[in-house]
Tab-separated table of C-alpha atoms and ligand atoms in Angstrom:
chain	number	residue	atom	x	y	z
A	22	UNK	CA	-11.796	39.312	70.082
A	23	UNK	CA	-15.213	39.049	71.716
A	24	UNK	CA	-14.650	37.832	75.280
A	25	UNK	CA	-18.245	36.716	75.754
A	26	UNK	CA	-18.761	33.019	75.236
A	27	UNK	CA	-21.587	31.970	72.921
A	28	UNK	CA	-24.585	29.999	74.198
A	29	UNK	CA	-23.160	26.869	72.585
A	30	UNK	CA	-19.795	27.387	74.294
A	31	UNK	CA	-21.495	27.941	77.671
A	32	UNK	CA	-23.643	24.854	77.111
A	33	UNK	CA	-20.535	22.836	76.262
A	34	UNK	CA	-19.044	23.872	79.598
A	35	UNK	CA	-22.183	22.909	81.508
A	36	UNK	CA	-22.530	19.544	79.782
A	37	UNK	CA	-18.869	18.548	80.052
A	38	UNK	CA	-18.721	19.680	83.688
A	39	UNK	CA	-21.723	17.493	84.509
A	40	UNK	CA	-20.166	14.575	82.651
A	41	UNK	CA	-16.824	15.037	84.440
A	42	UNK	CA	-18.434	15.286	87.874
A	43	UNK	CA	-20.639	12.259	87.235
A	44	UNK	CA	-18.254	9.902	85.418
A	45	UNK	CA	-14.687	11.031	86.152
A	46	UNK	CA	-14.675	12.484	89.668
A	47	UNK	CA	-15.631	9.205	91.406
A	48	UNK	CA	-12.614	7.338	89.965
A	49	UNK	CA	-10.003	10.088	89.456
A	50	UNK	CA	-8.094	9.524	92.722
A	51	UNK	CA	-8.317	5.728	92.536
A	52	UNK	CA	-6.972	5.425	88.977
A	53	UNK	CA	-4.145	7.807	89.887
A	54	UNK	CA	-3.176	5.922	93.034
A	55	UNK	CA	-3.260	2.567	91.219
A	56	UNK	CA	-1.654	3.823	87.981
A	57	UNK	CA	-4.702	2.243	86.306
A	58	UNK	CA	-5.662	3.201	82.736
A	59	UNK	CA	-9.409	4.059	82.844
A	60	UNK	CA	-10.461	1.763	80.032
A	61	UNK	CA	-14.107	1.872	81.178
A	62	UNK	CA	-14.203	5.631	80.522
A	63	UNK	CA	-13.513	5.374	76.784
A	64	UNK	CA	-17.048	4.297	75.723
A	65	UNK	CA	-18.516	6.985	77.994
A	66	UNK	CA	-16.379	9.669	76.323
A	67	UNK	CA	-17.503	8.323	72.939
A	68	UNK	CA	-21.205	8.287	73.910
A	69	UNK	CA	-20.897	11.920	74.912
A	70	UNK	CA	-19.228	12.822	71.606
A	71	UNK	CA	-16.004	13.953	73.294
A	72	UNK	CA	-13.528	12.339	70.906
A	73	UNK	CA	-14.110	14.573	67.887
A	74	UNK	CA	-15.378	17.859	69.291
A	75	UNK	CA	-13.988	20.273	66.652
A	76	UNK	CA	-14.628	18.040	63.626
A	77	UNK	CA	-17.704	18.227	61.375
A	78	UNK	CA	-20.749	16.144	62.249
A	79	UNK	CA	-20.702	14.469	58.825
A	80	UNK	CA	-17.293	13.072	59.788
A	81	UNK	CA	-18.533	11.743	63.122
A	82	UNK	CA	-17.478	14.778	65.171
A	83	UNK	CA	-19.521	17.121	67.348
A	84	UNK	CA	-19.276	20.010	64.864
A	85	UNK	CA	-18.213	22.532	67.522
A	86	UNK	CA	-15.503	25.177	67.351
A	87	UNK	CA	-12.003	25.081	68.868
A	88	UNK	CA	-12.980	27.404	71.721
A	89	UNK	CA	-15.648	24.863	72.727
A	90	UNK	CA	-13.035	22.129	72.435
A	91	UNK	CA	-10.688	24.090	74.741
A	92	UNK	CA	-13.552	24.510	77.225
A	93	UNK	CA	-14.251	20.762	77.131
A	94	UNK	CA	-10.569	19.908	77.748
A	95	UNK	CA	-10.543	22.429	80.610
A	96	UNK	CA	-13.603	20.872	82.246
A	97	UNK	CA	-12.276	17.318	81.930
A	98	UNK	CA	-8.867	18.405	83.300
A	99	UNK	CA	-10.481	20.205	86.227
A	100	UNK	CA	-11.501	16.770	87.487
A	101	UNK	CA	-9.098	14.293	85.849
A	102	UNK	CA	-6.034	15.329	83.841
A	103	UNK	CA	-5.350	11.720	82.870
A	104	UNK	CA	-8.642	11.562	80.987
A	105	UNK	CA	-8.005	14.889	79.303
A	106	UNK	CA	-4.693	13.735	77.819
A	107	UNK	CA	-6.426	10.711	76.315
A	108	UNK	CA	-8.902	13.030	74.573
A	109	UNK	CA	-6.312	15.691	73.753
A	110	UNK	CA	-3.686	13.499	72.087
A	111	UNK	CA	-6.345	11.656	70.098
A	112	UNK	CA	-8.079	14.862	68.948
A	113	UNK	CA	-5.479	17.630	68.714
A	114	UNK	CA	-2.599	15.552	67.405
A	115	UNK	CA	-3.606	12.295	65.695
A	116	UNK	CA	-7.062	13.139	64.356
A	117	UNK	CA	-6.052	16.695	63.480
A	118	UNK	CA	-3.155	15.287	61.400
A	119	UNK	CA	-5.348	12.778	59.557
A	120	UNK	CA	-8.191	15.240	59.020
A	121	UNK	CA	-5.937	18.018	57.712
A	122	UNK	CA	-3.454	15.982	55.694
A	123	UNK	CA	-5.245	12.720	54.853
A	124	UNK	CA	-6.316	11.791	51.322
A	125	UNK	CA	-10.062	11.400	50.712
A	126	UNK	CA	-9.602	7.657	51.059
A	127	UNK	CA	-7.656	7.942	54.348
A	128	UNK	CA	-10.288	10.293	55.741
A	129	UNK	CA	-13.010	7.852	54.756
A	130	UNK	CA	-11.105	4.982	56.360
A	131	UNK	CA	-10.226	6.668	59.651
A	132	UNK	CA	-11.882	9.996	60.488
A	133	UNK	CA	-15.415	8.810	61.288
A	134	UNK	CA	-14.154	5.925	63.432
A	135	UNK	CA	-11.789	8.213	65.334
A	136	UNK	CA	-14.054	11.261	65.696
A	137	UNK	CA	-16.892	9.087	66.989
A	138	UNK	CA	-14.546	7.342	69.434
A	139	UNK	CA	-14.999	3.866	67.946
A	140	UNK	CA	-11.206	3.829	67.632
A	141	UNK	CA	-8.437	5.517	69.602
A	142	UNK	CA	-5.397	7.194	68.025
A	143	UNK	CA	-1.875	8.172	69.100
A	144	UNK	CA	0.783	10.519	67.775
A	145	UNK	CA	4.289	9.071	67.663
A	146	UNK	CA	7.050	11.617	67.100
A	147	UNK	CA	9.421	11.412	70.084
A	148	UNK	CA	12.392	9.032	69.947
A	149	UNK	CA	15.255	8.350	72.345
A	150	UNK	CA	17.497	10.768	70.403
A	151	UNK	CA	14.739	13.021	69.038
A	152	UNK	CA	12.969	14.875	71.841
A	153	UNK	CA	13.023	18.657	71.621
A	154	UNK	CA	15.230	18.183	68.557
A	155	UNK	CA	12.449	16.299	66.755
A	156	UNK	CA	14.283	16.505	63.430
A	157	UNK	CA	16.817	13.920	64.658
A	158	UNK	CA	14.503	11.031	63.724
A	159	UNK	CA	16.293	7.695	63.516
A	160	UNK	CA	13.252	5.626	62.544
A	161	UNK	CA	13.218	4.845	58.850
A	162	UNK	CA	10.480	3.948	56.375
A	163	UNK	CA	12.131	2.875	53.159
A	164	UNK	CA	10.078	2.295	50.023
A	165	UNK	CA	10.735	-1.137	48.534
A	166	UNK	CA	8.626	-2.986	45.970
A	167	UNK	CA	5.634	-0.708	46.548
A	168	UNK	CA	5.705	-0.943	50.374
A	169	UNK	CA	7.348	1.135	53.092
A	170	UNK	CA	9.439	-0.934	55.515
A	171	UNK	CA	9.293	0.765	58.929
A	172	UNK	CA	12.082	0.259	61.480
A	173	UNK	CA	12.932	2.099	64.694
A	174	UNK	CA	11.401	3.022	68.021
A	175	UNK	CA	9.395	5.760	69.715
A	176	UNK	CA	9.282	6.735	73.378
A	177	UNK	CA	6.701	8.361	75.678
A	178	UNK	CA	3.767	7.632	73.382
A	179	UNK	CA	0.441	8.473	75.008
A	180	UNK	CA	-2.014	5.548	74.799
A	181	UNK	CA	0.661	3.420	73.099
A	182	UNK	CA	-0.751	0.220	74.607
A	183	UNK	CA	-4.375	1.075	73.832
A	184	UNK	CA	-4.570	2.894	70.496
A	185	UNK	CA	-5.846	1.313	67.291
A	186	UNK	CA	-4.253	3.852	64.978
A	187	UNK	CA	-0.911	5.685	65.154
A	188	UNK	CA	0.418	8.682	63.255
A	189	UNK	CA	4.103	7.773	63.044
A	190	UNK	CA	6.994	9.889	61.802
A	191	UNK	CA	10.057	8.351	60.140
A	192	UNK	CA	12.781	9.174	57.678
A	193	UNK	CA	11.906	8.139	54.139
A	194	UNK	CA	15.177	9.539	52.871
A	195	UNK	CA	18.159	9.367	55.237
A	196	UNK	CA	20.280	11.755	53.102
A	197	UNK	CA	21.452	14.318	55.715
A	198	UNK	CA	21.438	17.036	53.050
A	199	UNK	CA	17.615	16.831	52.981
A	200	UNK	CA	17.305	17.698	56.684
A	201	UNK	CA	13.714	17.777	57.883
A	202	UNK	CA	12.518	17.195	54.296
A	203	UNK	CA	13.659	13.587	54.662
A	204	UNK	CA	10.905	12.955	57.259
A	205	UNK	CA	7.444	11.632	56.349
A	206	UNK	CA	4.289	10.777	58.283
A	207	UNK	CA	2.408	7.477	58.169
A	208	UNK	CA	-0.849	6.034	59.434
A	209	UNK	CA	0.077	2.774	61.164
A	210	UNK	CA	-2.488	0.337	62.527
A	211	UNK	CA	-1.938	-1.563	65.766
A	212	UNK	CA	-1.355	-5.284	65.385
A	213	UNK	CA	0.744	-5.161	62.222
A	214	UNK	CA	3.480	-7.834	62.269
A	215	UNK	CA	6.683	-6.368	63.747
A	216	UNK	CA	4.887	-3.565	65.633
A	217	UNK	CA	5.021	-3.933	69.435
A	218	UNK	CA	4.505	-1.645	72.426
A	219	UNK	CA	6.465	-1.815	75.680
A	220	UNK	CA	4.993	-1.528	79.168
A	221	UNK	CA	3.606	1.809	80.315
A	222	UNK	CA	5.947	4.154	82.220
A	223	UNK	CA	5.364	4.799	85.933
A	224	UNK	CA	5.118	8.567	86.195
A	225	UNK	CA	4.993	11.316	88.849
A	226	UNK	CA	1.782	12.729	87.358
A	227	UNK	CA	-0.893	11.654	84.892
A	228	UNK	CA	-0.253	8.341	86.574
A	229	UNK	CA	-3.288	6.613	85.090
A	230	UNK	CA	-2.425	7.706	81.551
A	231	UNK	CA	-0.637	5.173	79.406
A	232	UNK	CA	2.773	6.319	78.138
A	233	UNK	CA	4.777	3.669	76.339
A	234	UNK	CA	7.584	2.802	73.990
A	235	UNK	CA	6.781	1.591	70.467
A	236	UNK	CA	9.053	-0.731	68.509
A	237	UNK	CA	8.945	-1.243	64.745
A	238	UNK	CA	10.849	-4.136	63.257
A	239	UNK	CA	10.435	-4.485	59.484
A	240	UNK	CA	6.797	-3.383	59.683
A	241	UNK	CA	5.390	-3.478	56.151
A	242	UNK	CA	3.172	-0.525	55.348
A	243	UNK	CA	1.183	-0.209	52.130
A	244	UNK	CA	2.260	2.791	50.040
A	245	UNK	CA	-1.075	4.465	50.813
A	246	UNK	CA	-0.232	4.563	54.550
A	247	UNK	CA	1.801	7.687	53.720
A	248	UNK	CA	0.081	10.743	55.245
A	249	UNK	CA	0.513	13.848	53.093
A	250	UNK	CA	3.424	13.794	50.676
A	251	UNK	CA	6.830	12.219	51.133
A	252	UNK	CA	9.068	14.708	52.948
A	253	UNK	CA	6.115	16.603	54.505
A	254	UNK	CA	6.253	14.794	57.851
A	255	UNK	CA	8.094	17.453	59.835
A	256	UNK	CA	5.774	20.177	58.548
A	257	UNK	CA	2.760	18.051	59.533
A	258	UNK	CA	4.180	17.416	63.010
A	259	UNK	CA	4.900	21.093	63.649
A	260	UNK	CA	1.523	22.341	62.404
A	261	UNK	CA	-0.352	19.746	64.424
A	262	UNK	CA	1.674	20.607	67.527
A	263	UNK	CA	0.388	24.191	67.292
A	264	UNK	CA	-3.124	22.791	67.749
A	265	UNK	CA	-1.855	20.495	70.489
A	266	UNK	CA	-0.379	23.399	72.426
A	267	UNK	CA	-3.778	25.066	72.674
A	268	UNK	CA	-5.121	21.763	74.018
A	269	UNK	CA	-2.349	21.530	76.618
A	270	UNK	CA	-2.871	25.165	77.631
A	271	UNK	CA	-6.544	24.273	78.197
A	272	UNK	CA	-5.469	21.246	80.201
A	273	UNK	CA	-3.280	23.466	82.411
A	274	UNK	CA	-6.164	25.917	82.910
A	275	UNK	CA	-8.440	23.050	83.941
A	276	UNK	CA	-5.934	21.553	86.387
A	277	UNK	CA	-5.461	24.987	87.972
A	278	UNK	CA	-9.218	25.606	88.171
A	279	UNK	CA	-9.660	22.308	90.005
A	280	UNK	CA	-6.907	23.302	92.447
A	281	UNK	CA	-8.383	26.781	92.997
A	282	UNK	CA	-11.889	25.367	93.572
A	283	UNK	CA	-10.479	22.950	96.156
A	284	UNK	CA	-8.507	25.755	97.852
A	285	UNK	CA	-11.575	28.023	98.112
A	286	UNK	CA	-13.619	25.183	99.620
A	287	UNK	CA	-10.869	24.368	102.114
A	288	UNK	CA	-10.371	28.041	103.050
A	289	UNK	CA	-14.059	28.237	103.993
A	290	UNK	CA	-14.022	25.010	106.011
A	291	UNK	CA	-10.685	24.934	107.838
A	292	UNK	CA	-10.812	26.774	111.160
A	293	UNK	CA	-7.710	28.168	112.880
A	294	UNK	CA	-7.565	30.882	115.531
A	295	UNK	CA	-11.345	30.452	115.898
A	296	UNK	CA	-12.245	31.391	112.287
A	297	UNK	CA	-12.128	29.847	108.816
A	298	UNK	CA	-8.668	30.490	107.350
A	299	UNK	CA	-10.423	32.266	104.441
A	300	UNK	CA	-10.830	35.176	106.876
A	301	UNK	CA	-7.064	35.659	106.930
A	302	UNK	CA	-5.732	38.216	104.506
A	303	UNK	CA	-2.721	36.006	103.741
A	304	UNK	CA	-5.061	33.321	102.390
A	305	UNK	CA	-7.336	35.833	100.626
A	306	UNK	CA	-4.390	37.307	98.749
A	307	UNK	CA	-3.192	33.894	97.669
A	308	UNK	CA	-6.677	33.090	96.333
A	309	UNK	CA	-6.849	36.428	94.524
A	310	UNK	CA	-3.447	35.890	92.905
A	311	UNK	CA	-4.400	32.353	91.870
A	312	UNK	CA	-7.636	33.554	90.294
A	313	UNK	CA	-5.914	36.393	88.414
A	314	UNK	CA	-3.161	34.122	87.110
A	315	UNK	CA	-5.744	31.569	86.025
A	316	UNK	CA	-7.943	34.070	84.227
A	317	UNK	CA	-4.977	35.451	82.272
A	318	UNK	CA	-4.056	31.933	81.130
A	319	UNK	CA	-7.657	31.180	80.182
A	320	UNK	CA	-7.875	34.290	78.005
A	321	UNK	CA	-4.593	33.486	76.243
A	322	UNK	CA	-5.902	29.980	75.600
A	323	UNK	CA	-9.258	31.138	74.223
A	324	UNK	CA	-7.509	33.730	72.065
A	325	UNK	CA	-5.333	31.049	70.436
A	326	UNK	CA	-8.362	28.756	69.981
A	327	UNK	CA	-10.375	31.650	68.511
A	328	UNK	CA	-7.647	32.349	65.926
A	329	UNK	CA	-7.712	28.646	65.091
A	330	UNK	CA	-11.467	28.948	64.518
A	331	UNK	CA	-10.914	31.925	62.223
A	332	UNK	CA	-8.392	29.914	60.195
A	333	UNK	CA	-5.645	32.441	60.976
A	334	UNK	CA	-2.056	31.702	62.007
A	335	UNK	CA	-1.862	30.960	65.714
A	336	UNK	CA	1.599	29.448	66.342
A	337	UNK	CA	2.832	32.328	68.501
A	338	UNK	CA	-0.479	32.658	70.344
A	339	UNK	CA	-0.479	28.902	71.031
A	340	UNK	CA	3.069	29.231	72.409
A	341	UNK	CA	2.060	32.217	74.581
A	342	UNK	CA	-0.902	30.248	75.919
A	343	UNK	CA	0.984	27.032	76.615
A	344	UNK	CA	4.026	28.731	78.177
A	345	UNK	CA	1.954	30.908	80.466
A	346	UNK	CA	-0.736	28.360	81.313
A	347	UNK	CA	1.739	25.564	82.109
A	348	UNK	CA	3.740	27.696	84.514
A	349	UNK	CA	0.542	29.152	85.958
A	350	UNK	CA	-0.843	25.675	86.668
A	351	UNK	CA	2.300	24.735	88.604
A	352	UNK	CA	2.149	28.002	90.596
A	353	UNK	CA	-1.574	27.766	91.319
A	354	UNK	CA	-1.437	24.090	92.324
A	355	UNK	CA	1.522	24.902	94.624
A	356	UNK	CA	-0.448	27.675	96.311
A	357	UNK	CA	-3.470	25.372	96.656
A	358	UNK	CA	-1.265	22.966	98.612
A	359	UNK	CA	-0.012	25.857	100.760
A	360	UNK	CA	-3.597	26.781	101.625
A	361	UNK	CA	-4.311	23.156	102.552
A	362	UNK	CA	-1.290	23.044	104.897
A	363	UNK	CA	-0.239	19.507	105.833
A	364	UNK	CA	-3.428	18.028	104.385
A	365	UNK	CA	-2.394	19.349	100.989
A	366	UNK	CA	0.674	17.147	101.093
A	367	UNK	CA	-1.372	13.978	101.471
A	368	UNK	CA	-3.234	11.849	98.945
A	369	UNK	CA	-6.467	12.505	100.863
A	370	UNK	CA	-6.922	15.858	99.102
A	371	UNK	CA	-6.990	16.418	95.324
A	372	UNK	CA	-4.448	19.257	95.276
A	373	UNK	CA	-1.375	17.021	95.540
A	374	UNK	CA	-2.536	15.220	92.370
A	375	UNK	CA	-3.103	18.591	90.678
A	376	UNK	CA	0.455	19.633	91.640
A	377	UNK	CA	1.942	16.456	90.169
A	378	UNK	CA	-0.252	16.607	87.057
A	379	UNK	CA	0.465	20.286	86.384
A	380	UNK	CA	4.194	19.765	85.827
A	381	UNK	CA	3.856	17.819	82.576
A	382	UNK	CA	2.070	20.748	80.924
A	383	UNK	CA	5.442	22.538	81.035
A	384	UNK	CA	7.138	19.652	79.227
A	385	UNK	CA	5.142	17.799	76.583
A	386	UNK	CA	4.123	19.092	73.169
A	387	UNK	CA	7.113	21.443	73.422
A	388	UNK	CA	8.822	22.384	76.676
A	389	UNK	CA	8.665	25.908	78.133
A	390	UNK	CA	12.012	26.516	76.464
A	391	UNK	CA	10.614	25.545	73.058
A	392	UNK	CA	7.659	27.924	73.508
A	393	UNK	CA	10.131	30.709	74.323
A	394	UNK	CA	12.042	29.838	71.137
A	395	UNK	CA	8.832	30.081	69.048
A	396	UNK	CA	7.880	33.422	70.612
A	397	UNK	CA	11.328	35.024	70.472
A	398	UNK	CA	11.942	33.881	66.880
A	399	UNK	CA	8.744	35.640	65.829
A	400	UNK	CA	9.810	38.795	67.686
A	401	UNK	CA	13.267	38.870	66.117
A	402	UNK	CA	12.256	37.801	62.607
B	506	FAD	C1	3.637	11.884	79.978
B	506	FAD	C2	4.238	12.155	78.640
B	506	FAD	C3	3.465	11.995	77.489
B	506	FAD	C4	4.023	12.206	76.233
B	506	FAD	N1	3.267	11.952	75.111
B	506	FAD	C5	3.869	11.992	73.879
B	506	FAD	C6	3.165	11.559	72.711
B	506	FAD	O1	2.003	11.118	72.773
B	506	FAD	N2	3.815	11.580	71.515
B	506	FAD	C7	5.093	12.026	71.389
B	506	FAD	O2	5.612	12.021	70.280
B	506	FAD	N3	5.796	12.452	72.490
B	506	FAD	C8	5.215	12.433	73.726
B	506	FAD	N4	5.910	12.843	74.843
B	506	FAD	C9	7.277	13.313	74.699
B	506	FAD	C10	7.448	14.804	75.009
B	506	FAD	O3	6.853	15.570	74.004
B	506	FAD	C11	8.945	15.076	75.187
B	506	FAD	O4	9.313	14.495	76.435
B	506	FAD	C12	9.280	16.558	75.157
B	506	FAD	O5	9.103	17.069	73.852
B	506	FAD	C13	10.719	16.855	75.594
B	506	FAD	O6	11.629	16.014	74.949
B	506	FAD	P1	12.704	15.204	75.848
B	506	FAD	O7	11.951	14.537	76.938
B	506	FAD	O8	13.513	14.361	74.945
B	506	FAD	O9	13.594	16.323	76.499
B	506	FAD	P2	14.946	16.937	75.896
B	506	FAD	O10	14.727	17.362	74.483
B	506	FAD	O11	16.075	16.013	76.178
B	506	FAD	O12	15.112	18.258	76.771
B	506	FAD	C14	15.714	18.273	78.054
B	506	FAD	C15	15.784	19.719	78.522
B	506	FAD	O13	16.613	20.494	77.617
B	506	FAD	C16	15.893	21.606	77.125
B	506	FAD	N5	16.299	21.881	75.746
B	506	FAD	C17	16.470	20.986	74.736
B	506	FAD	N6	16.817	21.632	73.607
B	506	FAD	C18	16.860	22.953	73.905
B	506	FAD	C19	17.150	24.144	73.164
B	506	FAD	N7	17.501	24.105	71.869
B	506	FAD	N8	17.123	25.324	73.816
B	506	FAD	C20	16.803	25.390	75.130
B	506	FAD	N9	16.492	24.301	75.887
B	506	FAD	C21	16.531	23.110	75.277
B	506	FAD	C22	14.419	21.178	77.193
B	506	FAD	O14	13.560	22.295	77.170
B	506	FAD	C23	14.428	20.425	78.522
B	506	FAD	O15	14.349	21.343	79.573
B	506	FAD	C24	5.365	12.650	76.116
B	506	FAD	C25	6.131	12.828	77.284
B	506	FAD	C26	5.596	12.570	78.516
B	506	FAD	C27	6.465	12.705	79.725
């Protein structure tokens, strides 16, 4: 792999960093403290073509590669992780599923609207009894008189109260002998009779992001709402989650970079024993370890994104990147608080938000334990 970024990739970083500093930085702490979904940011993300970065221009996307997309997620996360999960779930999970598995008609109906940011999309897999064990879906979509009747519920759905379009997984055939082949994927539009969303969760991190329960009660879906073939839902979910894991690794890298930048600034400014604390070797070594950890995670992330660009298999590399980057972000944000001393423990400095936001990158889109399962299975195969 060539470790030099292309001009376009460098330009993406510059442009997204400027956007994040201008539009996201001024509100990031406020939306977090008030648990307020940043609805005003959505048109700005759309204007800057940030909702469909790795999708072709003719489909409304920015026509960039997945490495550029990872860089963009990193730069948004460096300033506001809440905003990055809005972009990430929409792009890496929902849009990726529709773009890769949609019929020509479905792509025509949805991709341009989603990639251009005119509409927002969610990915609804998790259920009360189907978390890590995603195959334990209890939602059903039973074909009757040419329509699928969807019943069940989903939990923890990012943007559940705000999305226009949902990729929803449900059992089309409850025969236990079929296992995961009984699960199918559907494109479900908000506002259909019988489809409701509960209130957003109050969370320790990503506090401004919307995470809600979805309820389906006899929701009637046209037969052409089926995404891919009947029985392909689990395969679609797993393949899309590979892409998602690269996005979450990039999010972790960005959160950690924000924490490191804040720690360096503080180390130069804070004076103890008559000198900036950055003069102390204890602080210097922490900064050096943070930077090394961060750079390793960044390279794993770009490697997985690069394989994605080449159209090669990248499941294991995505798991490496997400496992390492998630844990790294928690470590680096913790050290950034240590460098800030008591100030780091207050809401007056951005590192306590980074510390709270980092934790989720070890949990969603496959916990650390799931990533270890993916990696070890490949080793022992
Ligand atoms: C903020 C947020 C946003 C989210 N967004 C979405 C979304 O948009 N769409 C969506 O579908 N889901 C979403 N999720 C759900 C998320 O993906 C799940 O929470 C995650 O997959 C873990 O599932 P669980 O919470 O049920 O934990 P559980 O599966 O109950 O796991 C609990 C613990 O047991 C461990 N464990 C479970 N099984 C095993 C095993 N076989 N071996 C070893 N350890 C194991 C887990 O690693 C974990 O440590 C979101 C969650 C949060 C908190």
